[in-house]
């Protein structure tokens, strides 16, 4: 049973309970352990905290020596967004690949295996799945993180993912409410705006969230987006109309409401994290996610004091803070019970099987699999913050395992094609792209490569929006490690 440090009053404990901070390093710092003793109920893990499954299990055990019911959260979507395998690439294809297969039972199996691996490491709360309908193909932050552009498809796979993840004893957190798919701005950098009317929002954006709630999603994450049809003044994370009137009232959701990272510029540069956190709690959020970029005791102290001060100033009702803290503790109790009743059957190859099924191969009528080592030219865009630039992607490593001697380099900008042609020499070129349709320089580089070398193989590891071209075109619907392996197997005839 968790006991709290003496001298910590109920108001202060509740203020700490609703925070979900991050921290640096692969062991828990002293300040974090102290805060757990004072009432902090959740921590958030990122790639910086994970070196191996064994180390992660040791870290979560360390946290539980201070508080046995701590919620250990992680942003593990699989596919392009992985923290568990940040240094190698994910063993699971992401949502867009699963949507391309469109086998809800397969999605459920993938989510269960991912959840099983998280649970084995002591993680019991996953900020996933993304239920966003990617209706805007130019979306810079969702893209392959979405199951697709069709609301019905996204809804059935969101529900399957929630069921699979929670059957492994890990709470799902469906995001980003009320839907981040129809934006062309990344909320890590600025405040996106969706100008759809209420009828479109109800039929498109909200459908997957209704399905997630029906499937029992234990948590929902809010989006830092402005939706004037719902609230012309406040972004969703800070909007009582969206979180309380719509999500709680109209949709009847009774689980935990978590904010997206409050340090993201959509909130921090307009309201500041302290004021933003107060407004979010008052609007109906129950847990404040912070720590992707801010990961220290000073941030925790500032937010705790801001919430306590807001209650004492009458800006935040004390009963609202108490209700939020109670919902956090309720989820902690659910995870303990779910862990005992979880099904733990393992299927370590399900991710690779799913990645293989997700491939769309075009133009292979006269293509002969390569038998000699090629040259892989990776045309790489700047990764968005959710994905991060530390996770390797592409097909070069997987091709090198099948065809030793494979050469590779990464290119960007107007001179990419010329440099790649020079480096390749006489070797067959495999050009790897990511969202060609969003990057004119990338499309131009492919034009040049294919003009000079028509036998070039093209692998698209983002959204396959541009017309297929090349001697062989492979769309993987995501850039996970297993997606790269599946593509490499086709190229090498393995």
Coordinates of C-alpha atoms in Angstrom, one line a residue, residues 138-433:
X138 CA -0.7 17.2 -46.3
X139 CA -1.0 16.8 -42.5
X140 CA 2.6 17.1 -41.2
X141 CA 2.2 15.4 -37.9
X142 CA -0.4 12.6 -38.3
X143 CA 0.1 10.9 -41.7
X144 CA 1.0 7.3 -41.3
X145 CA 0.1 7.5 -37.6
X146 CA -3.5 7.3 -38.7
X147 CA -5.3 4.1 -39.8
X148 CA -6.5 6.0 -42.9
X149 CA -8.8 8.6 -44.4
X150 CA -12.1 6.7 -44.1
X151 CA -13.9 7.2 -40.8
X152 CA -15.4 3.8 -40.8
X153 CA -12.1 2.1 -41.3
X154 CA -10.4 4.2 -38.6
X155 CA -13.2 3.5 -36.2
X156 CA -13.1 -0.3 -36.5
X157 CA -9.3 -0.4 -36.2
X158 CA -9.3 2.0 -33.3
X159 CA -11.7 -0.2 -31.4
X160 CA -9.7 -3.3 -32.2
X161 CA -6.5 -1.7 -31.1
X162 CA -8.0 -0.6 -27.8
X163 CA -9.3 -4.1 -27.2
X164 CA -6.0 -5.7 -28.0
X165 CA -3.9 -3.4 -25.9
X166 CA -6.1 -3.6 -22.9
X167 CA -6.4 -7.4 -23.1
X168 CA -2.7 -7.3 -22.2
X169 CA -3.4 -5.3 -19.1
X170 CA -2.2 -1.9 -20.5
X171 CA -4.6 1.0 -20.5
X172 CA -5.3 2.6 -23.8
X173 CA -5.3 6.4 -24.3
X174 CA -7.2 7.2 -27.6
X175 CA -6.0 10.4 -29.2
X176 CA -6.2 13.3 -30.3
X177 CA -9.7 14.4 -29.4
X178 CA -11.7 15.7 -31.1
X179 CA -9.5 14.7 -34.1
X180 CA -6.2 16.0 -35.5
X181 CA -6.4 14.6 -39.0
X182 CA -7.7 17.6 -41.0
X183 CA -4.8 20.0 -40.2
X184 CA -1.8 21.2 -42.1
X185 CA 0.0 22.6 -39.0
X186 CA 2.0 20.6 -36.4
X187 CA 0.8 21.5 -32.9
X188 CA 4.3 20.9 -31.6
X189 CA 5.1 24.2 -33.4
X190 CA 1.9 26.2 -33.6
X191 CA -1.9 26.1 -33.0
X192 CA -3.7 24.2 -35.8
X193 CA -7.2 25.1 -36.8
X194 CA -10.0 22.8 -38.2
X195 CA -12.8 24.7 -40.0
X196 CA -15.2 21.8 -40.6
X197 CA -18.8 22.3 -39.7
X198 CA -20.5 20.3 -36.8
X199 CA -22.1 17.7 -39.1
X200 CA -18.8 16.9 -40.7
X201 CA -17.0 16.7 -37.4
X202 CA -19.7 14.4 -36.0
X203 CA -19.5 12.0 -39.0
X204 CA -15.8 12.1 -39.6
X205 CA -13.7 13.1 -36.6
X206 CA -15.9 11.8 -33.8
X207 CA -16.7 8.4 -35.2
X208 CA -13.4 6.7 -34.2
X209 CA -13.7 8.1 -30.7
X210 CA -17.2 6.8 -30.3
X211 CA -15.9 3.4 -31.3
X212 CA -13.0 3.6 -28.8
X213 CA -15.4 4.5 -26.0
X214 CA -17.6 1.6 -26.9
X215 CA -14.6 -0.6 -26.8
X216 CA -13.8 0.6 -23.3
X217 CA -10.8 2.9 -23.8
X218 CA -9.7 3.8 -20.3
X219 CA -8.4 7.2 -21.4
X220 CA -8.7 9.8 -24.1
X221 CA -6.1 12.4 -24.9
X222 CA -7.1 15.9 -26.0
X223 CA -5.7 17.8 -29.0
X224 CA -4.1 21.2 -29.0
X225 CA -6.3 22.3 -31.9
X226 CA -8.8 25.1 -32.5
X227 CA -12.2 24.0 -33.8
X228 CA -14.3 27.1 -34.2
X229 CA -17.5 25.1 -34.8
X230 CA -17.2 23.7 -31.3
X231 CA -15.3 26.6 -29.5
X232 CA -14.2 29.7 -31.3
X233 CA -12.0 30.9 -28.3
X234 CA -10.2 28.0 -26.8
X235 CA -8.3 25.0 -28.2
X236 CA -9.7 21.6 -27.4
X237 CA -7.4 21.0 -24.4
X238 CA -8.6 24.2 -22.7
X239 CA -12.2 24.1 -23.9
X240 CA -15.0 23.2 -21.4
X241 CA -17.4 23.0 -24.4
X242 CA -15.3 20.3 -26.0
X243 CA -14.0 18.3 -22.9
X244 CA -17.0 18.6 -20.6
X245 CA -20.1 19.5 -22.7
X246 CA -19.1 17.3 -25.7
X247 CA -16.9 14.5 -24.5
X248 CA -18.4 14.0 -21.0
X249 CA -21.9 15.2 -21.7
X250 CA -22.9 14.5 -25.3
X251 CA -20.7 11.4 -25.8
X252 CA -21.1 10.1 -22.2
X253 CA -17.4 9.4 -21.7
X254 CA -16.5 8.6 -18.0
X255 CA -12.8 7.6 -18.3
X256 CA -9.7 9.6 -17.8
X257 CA -9.1 12.7 -20.0
X258 CA -5.4 13.4 -20.5
X259 CA -3.9 16.5 -22.2
X260 CA -1.4 16.3 -25.0
X261 CA 2.1 17.6 -23.9
X262 CA 1.6 21.0 -22.4
X263 CA 5.1 22.1 -23.4
X264 CA 4.0 22.0 -27.1
X265 CA 4.0 25.4 -28.7
X266 CA 0.3 25.4 -29.4
X267 CA -0.2 25.8 -25.7
X268 CA 3.1 27.0 -24.2
X269 CA 3.7 29.9 -26.5
X270 CA 0.1 31.2 -26.2
X271 CA -1.0 30.5 -22.6
X272 CA 2.1 29.2 -20.9
X273 CA 2.2 25.8 -19.2
X274 CA 1.1 27.0 -15.8
X275 CA -1.9 28.9 -17.0
X276 CA -2.6 26.3 -19.6
X277 CA -2.7 23.6 -17.0
X278 CA -5.1 25.5 -14.8
X279 CA -7.4 26.1 -17.8
X280 CA -7.2 22.5 -18.9
X281 CA -8.2 21.2 -15.4
X282 CA -11.0 23.7 -15.2
X283 CA -12.2 22.7 -18.7
X284 CA -12.5 19.0 -17.7
X285 CA -9.1 17.4 -18.2
X286 CA -8.0 15.0 -15.4
X287 CA -4.3 14.6 -16.1
X288 CA -1.7 17.1 -17.3
X289 CA 0.9 15.5 -19.6
X290 CA 4.2 17.4 -19.5
X291 CA 7.8 16.2 -19.8
X292 CA 8.5 15.6 -23.5
X293 CA 10.8 18.6 -23.4
X294 CA 10.4 19.7 -19.8
X295 CA 11.7 17.0 -17.5
X296 CA 12.8 18.4 -14.1
X297 CA 11.6 18.9 -10.6
X298 CA 11.3 22.7 -11.2
X299 CA 8.5 22.0 -13.7
X300 CA 6.7 19.8 -11.4
X301 CA 6.9 22.3 -8.6
X302 CA 5.7 25.2 -10.8
X303 CA 2.7 23.2 -12.0
X304 CA 1.8 22.0 -8.5
X305 CA 2.0 25.5 -7.1
X306 CA 0.0 26.9 -10.1
X307 CA -2.8 24.4 -9.5
X308 CA -2.9 24.9 -5.7
X309 CA -2.8 28.7 -6.2
X310 CA -5.6 28.6 -8.7
X311 CA -7.8 26.7 -6.2
X312 CA -7.1 29.1 -3.4
X313 CA -7.8 32.1 -5.7
X314 CA -11.1 30.6 -6.8
X315 CA -10.1 30.1 -10.4
X316 CA -10.2 26.3 -10.2
X317 CA -12.9 24.7 -8.1
X318 CA -11.3 22.4 -5.5
X319 CA -13.9 19.7 -6.2
X320 CA -12.9 19.7 -9.9
X321 CA -9.2 19.1 -8.9
X322 CA -10.3 16.4 -6.4
X323 CA -12.5 14.7 -9.1
X324 CA -9.6 14.8 -11.6
X325 CA -7.2 13.2 -9.0
X326 CA -9.8 10.6 -8.2
X327 CA -10.0 9.6 -11.8
X328 CA -6.3 9.2 -12.0
X329 CA -6.4 6.9 -8.9
X330 CA -9.3 4.9 -10.4
X331 CA -7.2 4.2 -13.5
X332 CA -4.3 3.1 -11.4
X333 CA -6.6 0.6 -9.6
X334 CA -7.9 -0.6 -13.0
X335 CA -4.3 -1.3 -14.2
X336 CA -3.6 -3.3 -11.1
X337 CA -6.7 -5.5 -11.6
X338 CA -6.1 -5.7 -15.4
X339 CA -2.6 -6.9 -14.9
X340 CA -3.9 -9.9 -12.9
X341 CA -6.5 -10.8 -15.5
X342 CA -4.4 -10.1 -18.7
X343 CA -3.9 -12.7 -21.3
X344 CA -0.2 -13.2 -21.9
X345 CA 0.0 -15.3 -25.0
X346 CA 3.0 -14.3 -27.1
X347 CA 3.1 -13.9 -30.8
X348 CA 6.6 -12.4 -31.5
X349 CA 6.2 -12.5 -35.3
X350 CA 2.8 -10.9 -35.7
X351 CA 4.4 -7.5 -36.4
X352 CA 6.4 -8.8 -39.3
X353 CA 3.5 -10.7 -40.7
X354 CA 1.4 -7.6 -40.6
X355 CA 4.1 -5.5 -42.3
X356 CA 4.3 -8.1 -45.1
X357 CA 0.6 -8.0 -45.7
X358 CA 0.6 -4.2 -45.7
X359 CA 3.0 -3.9 -48.7
X360 CA 1.5 -2.6 -52.0
X361 CA 3.8 -3.6 -54.9
X362 CA 3.4 -1.9 -58.3
X363 CA 5.1 -2.4 -61.6
X364 CA 6.8 -5.7 -60.9
X365 CA 5.8 -7.6 -64.0
X366 CA 9.4 -7.7 -65.5
X367 CA 11.2 -7.1 -62.2
X368 CA 13.8 -9.7 -61.3
X369 CA 14.8 -9.7 -57.6
X370 CA 18.3 -8.3 -57.0
X371 CA 21.1 -10.7 -56.5
X372 CA 23.9 -8.2 -56.2
X373 CA 24.4 -5.5 -53.6
X374 CA 22.6 -2.3 -54.6
X375 CA 23.0 1.3 -53.5
X376 CA 20.3 2.7 -51.3
X377 CA 19.7 6.4 -51.6
X378 CA 17.4 7.5 -48.7
X379 CA 15.8 10.9 -49.5
X380 CA 15.1 12.0 -46.0
X381 CA 12.7 14.8 -44.8
X382 CA 13.0 16.4 -41.4
X383 CA 11.2 14.2 -38.9
X384 CA 8.4 15.7 -36.9
X385 CA 8.8 15.8 -33.2
X386 CA 6.4 13.0 -32.4
X387 CA 8.5 10.6 -34.6
X388 CA 11.9 12.0 -33.6
X389 CA 15.1 11.9 -35.6
X390 CA 16.9 9.3 -33.4
X391 CA 15.0 6.3 -34.7
X392 CA 16.6 4.6 -37.7
X393 CA 14.3 4.0 -40.7
X394 CA 14.6 2.8 -44.3
X395 CA 15.6 -0.4 -46.0
X396 CA 19.4 -0.2 -46.2
X397 CA 20.1 -2.2 -43.0
X398 CA 17.6 -4.9 -43.9
X399 CA 18.9 -5.1 -47.5
X400 CA 22.5 -5.3 -46.3
X401 CA 21.5 -8.4 -44.2
X402 CA 20.2 -10.1 -47.4
X403 CA 22.7 -8.6 -49.9
X404 CA 26.0 -8.0 -48.1
X405 CA 27.9 -5.1 -49.4
X406 CA 24.8 -2.9 -49.9
X407 CA 25.9 0.8 -49.9
X408 CA 23.8 3.6 -48.6
X409 CA 23.7 7.3 -47.7
X410 CA 21.0 9.8 -46.8
X411 CA 20.3 12.8 -49.0
X412 CA 18.2 16.0 -48.8
X413 CA 17.7 19.1 -50.9
X414 CA 18.2 20.1 -54.5
X415 CA 21.5 18.3 -55.1
X416 CA 20.2 15.0 -53.7
X417 CA 19.8 13.1 -57.0
X418 CA 23.1 14.3 -58.4
X419 CA 25.0 13.2 -55.3
X420 CA 23.2 9.9 -55.2
X421 CA 24.0 9.1 -58.8
X422 CA 27.6 9.8 -58.3
X423 CA 27.8 7.7 -55.1
X424 CA 25.9 4.8 -56.7
X425 CA 28.2 4.3 -59.6
X426 CA 27.1 1.2 -61.6
X427 CA 25.2 -0.3 -58.7
X428 CA 21.4 -0.7 -58.9
X429 CA 19.7 2.2 -57.1
X430 CA 17.0 1.7 -54.5
X431 CA 15.5 5.1 -53.7
X432 CA 13.7 5.4 -50.4
X433 CA 11.3 8.3 -49.8

